[in-house]
XYZ file of C-alpha atoms in Angstrom:
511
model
C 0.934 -82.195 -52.142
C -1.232 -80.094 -50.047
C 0.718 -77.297 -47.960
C 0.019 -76.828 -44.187
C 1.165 -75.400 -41.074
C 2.341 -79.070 -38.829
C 0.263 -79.579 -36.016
C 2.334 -80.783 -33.438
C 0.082 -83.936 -31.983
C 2.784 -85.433 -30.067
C 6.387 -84.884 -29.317
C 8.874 -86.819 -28.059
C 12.955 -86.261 -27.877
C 15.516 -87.701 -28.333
C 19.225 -86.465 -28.166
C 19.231 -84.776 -31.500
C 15.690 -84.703 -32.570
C 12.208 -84.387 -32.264
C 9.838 -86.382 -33.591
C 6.488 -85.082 -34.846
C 3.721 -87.153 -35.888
C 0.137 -87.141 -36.951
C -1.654 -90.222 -37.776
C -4.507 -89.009 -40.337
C -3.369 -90.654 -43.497
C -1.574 -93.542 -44.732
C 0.593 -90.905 -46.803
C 4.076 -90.929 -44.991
C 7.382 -88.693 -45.886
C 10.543 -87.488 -44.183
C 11.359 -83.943 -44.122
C 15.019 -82.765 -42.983
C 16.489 -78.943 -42.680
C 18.824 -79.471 -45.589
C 15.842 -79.214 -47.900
C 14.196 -76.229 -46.626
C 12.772 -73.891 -49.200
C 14.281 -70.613 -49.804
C 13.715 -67.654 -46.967
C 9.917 -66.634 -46.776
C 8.920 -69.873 -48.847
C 6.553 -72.101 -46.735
C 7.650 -75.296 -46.602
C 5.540 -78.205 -47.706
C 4.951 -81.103 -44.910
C 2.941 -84.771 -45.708
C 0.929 -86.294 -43.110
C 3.440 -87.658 -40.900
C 6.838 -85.374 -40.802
C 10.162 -85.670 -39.048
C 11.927 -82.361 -37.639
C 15.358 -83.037 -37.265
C 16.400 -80.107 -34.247
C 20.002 -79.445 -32.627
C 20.045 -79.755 -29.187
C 22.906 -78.819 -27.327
C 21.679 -78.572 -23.710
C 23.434 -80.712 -21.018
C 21.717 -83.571 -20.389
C 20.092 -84.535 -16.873
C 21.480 -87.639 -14.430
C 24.578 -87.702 -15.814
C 27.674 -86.311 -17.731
C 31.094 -84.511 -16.002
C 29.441 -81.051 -15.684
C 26.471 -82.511 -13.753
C 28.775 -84.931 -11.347
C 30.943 -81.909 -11.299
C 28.421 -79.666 -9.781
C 28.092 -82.193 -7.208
C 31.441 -82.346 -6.019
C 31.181 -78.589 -5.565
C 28.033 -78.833 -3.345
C 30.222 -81.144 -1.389
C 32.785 -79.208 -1.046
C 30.500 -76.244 0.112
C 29.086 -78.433 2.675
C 32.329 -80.123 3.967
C 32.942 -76.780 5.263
C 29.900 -74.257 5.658
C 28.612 -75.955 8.387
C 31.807 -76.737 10.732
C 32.946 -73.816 12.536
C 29.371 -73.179 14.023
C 28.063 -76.698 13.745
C 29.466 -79.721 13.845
C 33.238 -78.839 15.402
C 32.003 -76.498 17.657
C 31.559 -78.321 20.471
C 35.249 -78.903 20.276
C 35.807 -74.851 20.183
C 33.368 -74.441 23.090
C 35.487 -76.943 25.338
C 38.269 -74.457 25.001
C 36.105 -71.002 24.844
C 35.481 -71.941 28.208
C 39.398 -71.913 29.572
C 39.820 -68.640 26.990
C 36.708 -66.453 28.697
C 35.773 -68.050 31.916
C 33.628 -65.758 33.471
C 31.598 -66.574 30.494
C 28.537 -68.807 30.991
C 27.916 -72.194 29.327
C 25.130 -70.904 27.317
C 26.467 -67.468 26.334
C 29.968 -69.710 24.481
C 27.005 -71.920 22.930
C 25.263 -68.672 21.769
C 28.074 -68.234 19.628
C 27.663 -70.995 17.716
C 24.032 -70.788 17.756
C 24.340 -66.844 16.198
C 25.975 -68.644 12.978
C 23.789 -71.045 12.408
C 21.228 -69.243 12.737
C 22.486 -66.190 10.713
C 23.121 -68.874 8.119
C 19.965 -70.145 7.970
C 17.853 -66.783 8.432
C 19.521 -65.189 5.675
C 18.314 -67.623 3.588
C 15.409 -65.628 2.585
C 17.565 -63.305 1.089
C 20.801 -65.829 -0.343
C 18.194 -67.918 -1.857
C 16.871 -64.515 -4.062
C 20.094 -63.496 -4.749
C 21.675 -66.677 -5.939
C 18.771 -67.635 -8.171
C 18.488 -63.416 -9.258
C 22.694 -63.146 -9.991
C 23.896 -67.247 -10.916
C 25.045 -69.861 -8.446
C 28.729 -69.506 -9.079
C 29.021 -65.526 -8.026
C 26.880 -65.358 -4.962
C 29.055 -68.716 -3.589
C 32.515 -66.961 -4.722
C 31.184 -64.260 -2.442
C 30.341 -65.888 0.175
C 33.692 -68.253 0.626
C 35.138 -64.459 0.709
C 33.148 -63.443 3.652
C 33.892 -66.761 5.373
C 37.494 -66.543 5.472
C 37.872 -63.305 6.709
C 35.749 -63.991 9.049
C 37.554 -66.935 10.527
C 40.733 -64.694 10.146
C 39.216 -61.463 12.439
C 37.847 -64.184 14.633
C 41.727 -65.266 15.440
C 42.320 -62.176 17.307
C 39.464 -61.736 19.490
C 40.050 -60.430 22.901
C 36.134 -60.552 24.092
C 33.351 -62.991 23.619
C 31.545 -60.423 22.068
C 33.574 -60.500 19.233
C 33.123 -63.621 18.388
C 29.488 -62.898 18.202
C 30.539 -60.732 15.579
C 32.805 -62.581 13.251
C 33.130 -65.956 14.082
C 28.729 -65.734 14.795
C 27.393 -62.885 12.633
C 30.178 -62.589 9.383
C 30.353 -65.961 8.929
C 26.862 -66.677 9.249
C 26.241 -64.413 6.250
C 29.077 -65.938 4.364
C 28.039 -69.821 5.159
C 24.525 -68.630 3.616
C 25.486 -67.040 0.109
C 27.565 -70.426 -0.219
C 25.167 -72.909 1.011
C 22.199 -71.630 -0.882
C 23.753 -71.984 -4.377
C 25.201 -75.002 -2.994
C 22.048 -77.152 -2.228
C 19.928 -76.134 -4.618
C 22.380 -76.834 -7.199
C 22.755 -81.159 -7.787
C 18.540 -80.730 -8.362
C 18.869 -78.784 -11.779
C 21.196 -81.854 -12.718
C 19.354 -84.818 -12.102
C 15.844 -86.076 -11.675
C 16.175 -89.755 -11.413
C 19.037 -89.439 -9.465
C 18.252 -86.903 -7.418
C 18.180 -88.578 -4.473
C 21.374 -89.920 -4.896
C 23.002 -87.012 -6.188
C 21.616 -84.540 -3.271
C 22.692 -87.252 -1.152
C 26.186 -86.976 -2.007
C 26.023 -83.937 -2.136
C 25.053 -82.966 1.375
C 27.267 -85.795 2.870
C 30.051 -83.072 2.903
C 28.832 -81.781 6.092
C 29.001 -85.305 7.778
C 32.803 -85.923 5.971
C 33.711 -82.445 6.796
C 33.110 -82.878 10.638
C 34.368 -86.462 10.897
C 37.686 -84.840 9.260
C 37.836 -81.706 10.612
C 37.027 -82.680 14.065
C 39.953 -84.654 15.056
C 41.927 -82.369 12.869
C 40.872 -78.971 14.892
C 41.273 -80.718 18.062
C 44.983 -81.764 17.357
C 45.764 -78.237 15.730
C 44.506 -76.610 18.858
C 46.730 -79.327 21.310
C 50.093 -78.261 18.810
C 49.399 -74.722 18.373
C 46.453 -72.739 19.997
C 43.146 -72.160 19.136
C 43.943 -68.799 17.224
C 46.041 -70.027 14.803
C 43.745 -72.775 14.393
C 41.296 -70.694 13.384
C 43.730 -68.858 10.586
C 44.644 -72.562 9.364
C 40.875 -73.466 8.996
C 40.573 -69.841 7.117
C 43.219 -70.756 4.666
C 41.330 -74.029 4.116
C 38.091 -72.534 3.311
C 39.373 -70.044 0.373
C 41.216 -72.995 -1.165
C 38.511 -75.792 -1.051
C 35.233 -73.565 -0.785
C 36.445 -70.964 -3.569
C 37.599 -73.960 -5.916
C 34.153 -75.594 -5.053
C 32.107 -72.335 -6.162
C 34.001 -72.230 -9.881
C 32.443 -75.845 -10.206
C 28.858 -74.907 -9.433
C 26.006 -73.626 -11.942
C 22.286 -73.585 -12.245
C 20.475 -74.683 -15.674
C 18.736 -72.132 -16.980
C 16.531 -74.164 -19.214
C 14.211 -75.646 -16.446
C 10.312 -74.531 -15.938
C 9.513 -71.912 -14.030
C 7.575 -72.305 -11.153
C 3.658 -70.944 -11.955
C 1.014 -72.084 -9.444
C 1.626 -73.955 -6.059
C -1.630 -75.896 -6.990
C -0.196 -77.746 -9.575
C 2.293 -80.363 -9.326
C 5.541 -80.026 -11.095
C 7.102 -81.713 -14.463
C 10.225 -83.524 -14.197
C 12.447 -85.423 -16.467
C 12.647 -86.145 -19.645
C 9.151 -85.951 -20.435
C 9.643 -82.323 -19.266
C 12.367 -81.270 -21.057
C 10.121 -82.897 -24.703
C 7.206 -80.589 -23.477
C 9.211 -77.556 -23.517
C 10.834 -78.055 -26.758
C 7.420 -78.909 -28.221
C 6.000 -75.554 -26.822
C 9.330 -73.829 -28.662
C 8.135 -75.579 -31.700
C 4.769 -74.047 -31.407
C 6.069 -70.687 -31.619
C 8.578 -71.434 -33.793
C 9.255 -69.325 -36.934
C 8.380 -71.757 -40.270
C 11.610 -71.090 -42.226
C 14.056 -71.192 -39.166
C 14.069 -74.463 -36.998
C 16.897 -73.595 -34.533
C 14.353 -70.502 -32.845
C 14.301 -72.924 -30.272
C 17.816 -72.486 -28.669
C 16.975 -68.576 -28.961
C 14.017 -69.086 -27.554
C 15.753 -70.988 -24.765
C 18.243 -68.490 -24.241
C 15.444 -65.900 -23.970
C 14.221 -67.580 -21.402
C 17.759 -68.049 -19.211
C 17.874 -64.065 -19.639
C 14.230 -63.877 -17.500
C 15.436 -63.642 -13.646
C 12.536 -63.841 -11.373
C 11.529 -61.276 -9.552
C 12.307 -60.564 -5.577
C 8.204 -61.454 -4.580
C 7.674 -64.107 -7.109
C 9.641 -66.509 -4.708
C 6.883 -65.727 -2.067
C 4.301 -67.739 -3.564
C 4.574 -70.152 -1.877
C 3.189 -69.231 1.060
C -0.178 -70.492 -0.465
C 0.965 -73.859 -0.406
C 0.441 -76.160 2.784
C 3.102 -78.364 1.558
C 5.219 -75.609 1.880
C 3.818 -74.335 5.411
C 4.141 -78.551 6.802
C 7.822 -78.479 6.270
C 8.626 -74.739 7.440
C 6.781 -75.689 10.363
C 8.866 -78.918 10.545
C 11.776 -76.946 10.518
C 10.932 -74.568 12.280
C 10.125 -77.173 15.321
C 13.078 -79.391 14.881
C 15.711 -77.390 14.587
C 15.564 -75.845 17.990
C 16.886 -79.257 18.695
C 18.747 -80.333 16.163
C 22.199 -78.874 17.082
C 21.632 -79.743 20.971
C 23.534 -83.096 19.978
C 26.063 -81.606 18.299
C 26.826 -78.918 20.907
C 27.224 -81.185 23.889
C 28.301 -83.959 22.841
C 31.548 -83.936 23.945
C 30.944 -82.079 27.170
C 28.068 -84.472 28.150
C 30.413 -87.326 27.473
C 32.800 -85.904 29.673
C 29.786 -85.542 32.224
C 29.387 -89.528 32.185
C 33.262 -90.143 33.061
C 34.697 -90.166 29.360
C 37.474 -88.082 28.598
C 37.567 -85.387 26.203
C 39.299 -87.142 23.735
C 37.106 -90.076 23.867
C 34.258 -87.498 23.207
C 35.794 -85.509 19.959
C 35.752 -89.425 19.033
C 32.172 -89.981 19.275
C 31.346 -86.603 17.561
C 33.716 -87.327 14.765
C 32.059 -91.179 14.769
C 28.366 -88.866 14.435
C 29.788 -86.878 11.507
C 31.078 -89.911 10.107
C 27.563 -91.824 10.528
C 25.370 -88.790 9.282
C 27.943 -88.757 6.029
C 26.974 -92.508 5.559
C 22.943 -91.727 6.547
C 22.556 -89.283 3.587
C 24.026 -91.357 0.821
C 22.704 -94.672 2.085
C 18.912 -92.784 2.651
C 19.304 -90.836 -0.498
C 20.151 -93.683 -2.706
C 16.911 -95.515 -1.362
C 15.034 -92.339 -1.548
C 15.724 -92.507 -5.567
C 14.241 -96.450 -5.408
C 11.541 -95.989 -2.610
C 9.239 -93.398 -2.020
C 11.143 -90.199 -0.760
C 8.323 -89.129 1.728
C 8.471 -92.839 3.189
C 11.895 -92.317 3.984
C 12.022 -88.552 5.384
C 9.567 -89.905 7.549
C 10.976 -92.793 8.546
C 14.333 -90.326 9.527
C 11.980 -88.260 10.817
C 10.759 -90.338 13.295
C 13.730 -91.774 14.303
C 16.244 -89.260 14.805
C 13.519 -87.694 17.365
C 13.672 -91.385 19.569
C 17.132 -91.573 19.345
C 17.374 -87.926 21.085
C 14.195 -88.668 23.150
C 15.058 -92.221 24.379
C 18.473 -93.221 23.984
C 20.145 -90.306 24.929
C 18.720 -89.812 28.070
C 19.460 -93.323 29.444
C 23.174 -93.420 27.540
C 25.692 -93.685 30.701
C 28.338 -95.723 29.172
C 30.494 -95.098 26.185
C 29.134 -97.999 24.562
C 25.498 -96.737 25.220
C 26.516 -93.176 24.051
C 28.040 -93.847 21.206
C 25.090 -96.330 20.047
C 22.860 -92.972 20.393
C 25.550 -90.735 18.758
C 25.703 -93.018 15.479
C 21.581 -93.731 15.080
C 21.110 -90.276 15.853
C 23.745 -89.600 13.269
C 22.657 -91.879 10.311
C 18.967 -90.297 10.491
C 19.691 -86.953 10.931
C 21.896 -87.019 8.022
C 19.188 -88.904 5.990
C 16.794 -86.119 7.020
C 18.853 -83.247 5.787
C 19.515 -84.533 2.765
C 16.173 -85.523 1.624
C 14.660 -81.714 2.823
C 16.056 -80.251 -0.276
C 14.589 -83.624 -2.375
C 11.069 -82.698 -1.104
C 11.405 -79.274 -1.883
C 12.284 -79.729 -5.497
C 9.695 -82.284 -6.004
C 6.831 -80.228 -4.835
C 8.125 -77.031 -6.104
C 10.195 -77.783 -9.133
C 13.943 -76.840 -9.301
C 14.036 -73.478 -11.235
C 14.179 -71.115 -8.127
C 14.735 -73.843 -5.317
C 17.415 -71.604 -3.953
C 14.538 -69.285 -3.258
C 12.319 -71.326 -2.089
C 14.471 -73.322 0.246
C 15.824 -70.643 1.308
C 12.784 -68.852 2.818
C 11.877 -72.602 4.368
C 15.193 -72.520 6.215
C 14.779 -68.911 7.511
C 12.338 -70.548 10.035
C 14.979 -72.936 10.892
C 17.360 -69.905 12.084
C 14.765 -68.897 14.251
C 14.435 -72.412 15.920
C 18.123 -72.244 16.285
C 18.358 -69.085 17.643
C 16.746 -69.855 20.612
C 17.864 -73.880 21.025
C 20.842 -73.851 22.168
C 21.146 -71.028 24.224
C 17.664 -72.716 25.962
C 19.084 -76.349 26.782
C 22.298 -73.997 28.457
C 20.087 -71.673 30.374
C 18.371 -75.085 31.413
C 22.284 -76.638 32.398
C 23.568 -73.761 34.055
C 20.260 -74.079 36.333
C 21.156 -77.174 37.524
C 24.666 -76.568 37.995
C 25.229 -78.398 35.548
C 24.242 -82.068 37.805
C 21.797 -83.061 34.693
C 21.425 -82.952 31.511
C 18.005 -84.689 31.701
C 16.357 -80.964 30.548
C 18.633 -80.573 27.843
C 17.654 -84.055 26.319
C 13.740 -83.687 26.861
C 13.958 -80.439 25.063
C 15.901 -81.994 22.488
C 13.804 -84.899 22.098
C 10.100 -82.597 22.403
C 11.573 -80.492 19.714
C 12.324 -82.938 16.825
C 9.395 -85.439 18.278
C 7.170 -82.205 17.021
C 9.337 -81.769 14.162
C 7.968 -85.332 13.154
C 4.484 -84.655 13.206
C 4.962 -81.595 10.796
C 6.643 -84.135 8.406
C 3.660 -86.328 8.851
C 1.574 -83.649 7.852
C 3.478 -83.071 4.739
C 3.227 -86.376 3.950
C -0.367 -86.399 3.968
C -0.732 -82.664 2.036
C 1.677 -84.327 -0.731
C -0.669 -87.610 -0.809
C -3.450 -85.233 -1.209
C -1.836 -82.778 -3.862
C -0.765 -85.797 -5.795
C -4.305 -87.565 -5.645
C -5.868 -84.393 -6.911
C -3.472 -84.402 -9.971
C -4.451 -87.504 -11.020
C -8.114 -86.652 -10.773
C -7.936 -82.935 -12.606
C -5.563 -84.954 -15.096
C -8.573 -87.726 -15.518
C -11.282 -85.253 -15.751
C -8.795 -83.315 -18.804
C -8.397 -86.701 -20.553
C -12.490 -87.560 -20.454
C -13.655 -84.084 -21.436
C -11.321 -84.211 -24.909
């Protein structure tokens, strides 16, 4: 029997092998570790040979520590985005009784400070979380968070609350919600949709829970002590939620924004192939050193800017970027708008809670369909229609029924739209630092929502606050833009893909 070195034509895996095969010769044999040679021996392979290799990584779309990591995301979310986003509206009713020589849009700007703090800091969360693990920078961050909420409690002036409740927990919502987001898409692939879905629903459960909750806390006790009992909530749920998260550190780096990323289990055979390559004749299980080698390579603080060569990436910055200066319009005066038309304030902490609830249902519904249809079809699709329901139904909703008709579309689609962001990201840029990479997207966002909110109250106080017909067109201009930069991702993905296909053609005709 001759001796040679195997010549890996194919690989594919399985759970606890890999299978290596070359069809020269009707010679056949099965080769197994047990009968290695002795230490510095080469061993002796046949034509076709079988390499029976342990492989102990977690596997992908399934199991308790990938579901796990999903309930912690949730968790995350349920939370990170309430005091300064989706229950705000219900602290700005009563800001207004607390500070009233305050205007409307300086109490908004409050709100608007944190989520855009939480979102600008992104380009530095992201880095971190992907630089020091998932689990520590969230810990960190739930820290930051609740002591925020606490030193928020005993403000006196409005600029304090710039300060902690704007500012501090701005910073803390981002080193959670980084780790948080980018964490279900180094867990699944097939299920991704679903699982990011899920996921990001917490924000719409959290607010459809918390807001009814906060406003009856605030009728029994006063807002201050509210705001303590919502800081003992976060270190109990959002700290538990951070011990459940963790990043995979056997996934493929990101190399070249030019070249479209591996996914799945085909993936996961190529890179155990490669290990194979390099792997060290007498000692078959190099490949889980080789793998933990690779989890010890961090990458480095300007690696993550790469892609700014992309125009993938540019399309959906600029998306955000354009949308969210009207994205948490809504959300912000909802309840004093519906109080505008004749509702009372209860009736309008109802709607808002009925829009959390609907945007919890829009990102599981649109995420499982994002995992069976095309994901780009349907980010468009919620696109597009979150920016008519602002555009057109708000502006001619007079009656509760018509109201809350707008409140629940706009809802469901917005929802759907958040959650399939991160989806789009980690398809076109692979999962291994998506907390970087989303996270220098969403810095753009923080800059749209920096100057939002504060814009459709500058544009209410100036009418005295007789229409709200500027606040909805600038709204509805805003996320009607938004949808055009999605469009234009759409067509720079097409195009990406289409030139795959044809470099992977021309590969396959020259060999």
């Amino acid at each position: 029997m001759d001796t040679m070195p195997v010549p890996l034509a194919s690989a594919t895996r399985t759970d606890t092998m890999i299978t290596v095969a070359e069809d020269q010769g009707p010679s056949s044999s099965t080769f197994s570790p047990a009968t290695l040679d002795p230490p510095g021996t080469p061993p002796s392979f046949s034509r076709s040979t079988t390499l029976q290799v342990i492989d102990n990584r977690p596997r992908m779309d399934g199991g308790m520590r990938a579901w796990l990591v999903v309930l912690g995301s949730f968790l995350i979310h349920s939370f990170c985005f309430a005091p300064t986003e989706t229950i705000y509206g219900i602290f700005e009713l009563h800001y207004h009784d607390i500070f009233p020589r305050a205007t409307a849009s300086s109490i908004a700007f409050v709100g608007t400070v944190g989520s855009a703090v939480t979102y600008l800091f992104g380009f530095l969360a992201g880095i971190v979380a992907d630089r020091f693990g998932f689990r520590v920078t969230a810990l960190f961050g739930t820290l930051l968070m609740t002591a925020s909420l606490v030193l928020s409690s005993f403000a006196t002036q409005l600029w304090h609350l710039f300060l902690t409740q704007g500012v501090m927990f701005g910073v803390g919502a981002s080193l959670s919600y980084y780790p948080a987001v980018a964490a279900p898409s180094h867990w699944f692939v097939s299920k991704r949709g679903l699982a990011t879905g899920l996921a990001v629903s917490g924000v719409g459960a959290g607010g459809s829970f918390l807001a009814p909750l906060t406003h009856w806390l605030i009728d029994k006790l006063d807002i201050q002590w509210t705001l303590r009992a919502l800081a003992l909530f976060c270190l109990v749920v959002c700290g538990t939620a951070s011990c459940l998260i963790s990043e995979r550190d056997d996934l493929p780096a990101y190399e070249s924004v030019s070249q479209e990323s591996s996914t799945g289990e085909e993936q996961q055979g190529m890179e155990m192939s490669s290990d194979l390559h390099k792997t060290d004749k007498a000692d078959l299980s190099v490949t889980e050193e080789a793998r933990q080698l690779q989890a010890q390579v961090k990458p480095g603080f300007f690696e993550s800017f790469k892609v700014f060569r992309d125009p993938q990436f540019l399309a959906l910055t600029m998306a955000e970027l354009t949308a969210s200066v009207g994205y948490l319009i809504p959300l912000y005066y909802m309840q004093t708008y519906a109080v505008f038309i004749g509702l009372t304030p209860q009736r309008g902490a109802m709607i808002l809670g009925l829009s959390n609830g609907a945007s919890f249902t829009g990102r599981i519904a649109l995420g499982i369909l994002s995992d069976y249809i095309s994901n780009a079809k349907v980010l468009l699709l919620c696109a597009w229609m979150t920016a008519i329901s602002v555009t057109i139904l708000w502006t001619f909703s007079t009656t509760f029924a018509t109201f809350l008709s707008m409140a629940l579309i706009f809802g469901f689609f917005a929802g759907g739209y958040v959650s399939l962001v991160p989806v789009a990201v980690a398809e076109s840029f692979g999962a291994k630092q998506m907390a970087s990479t989303i996270g220098l997207m969403y810095a753009a966002s923080g800059l749209g929502i920096l100057g939002g909110s504060p814009l459709a109250g500058f544009l209410l106080d100036s009418t005295l606050h007789t229409s709200y017909l500027p606040v909805t067109m600038t709204a509805g201009a805003s996320m009607t833009l938004g949808a055009l930069c999605i469009s234009s991702w759409v067509y720079f993905r097409w195009r990406a893909k289409k030139a795959a296909k044809e470099a992977e053609a021309a590969t396959t005709v020259a060999h």
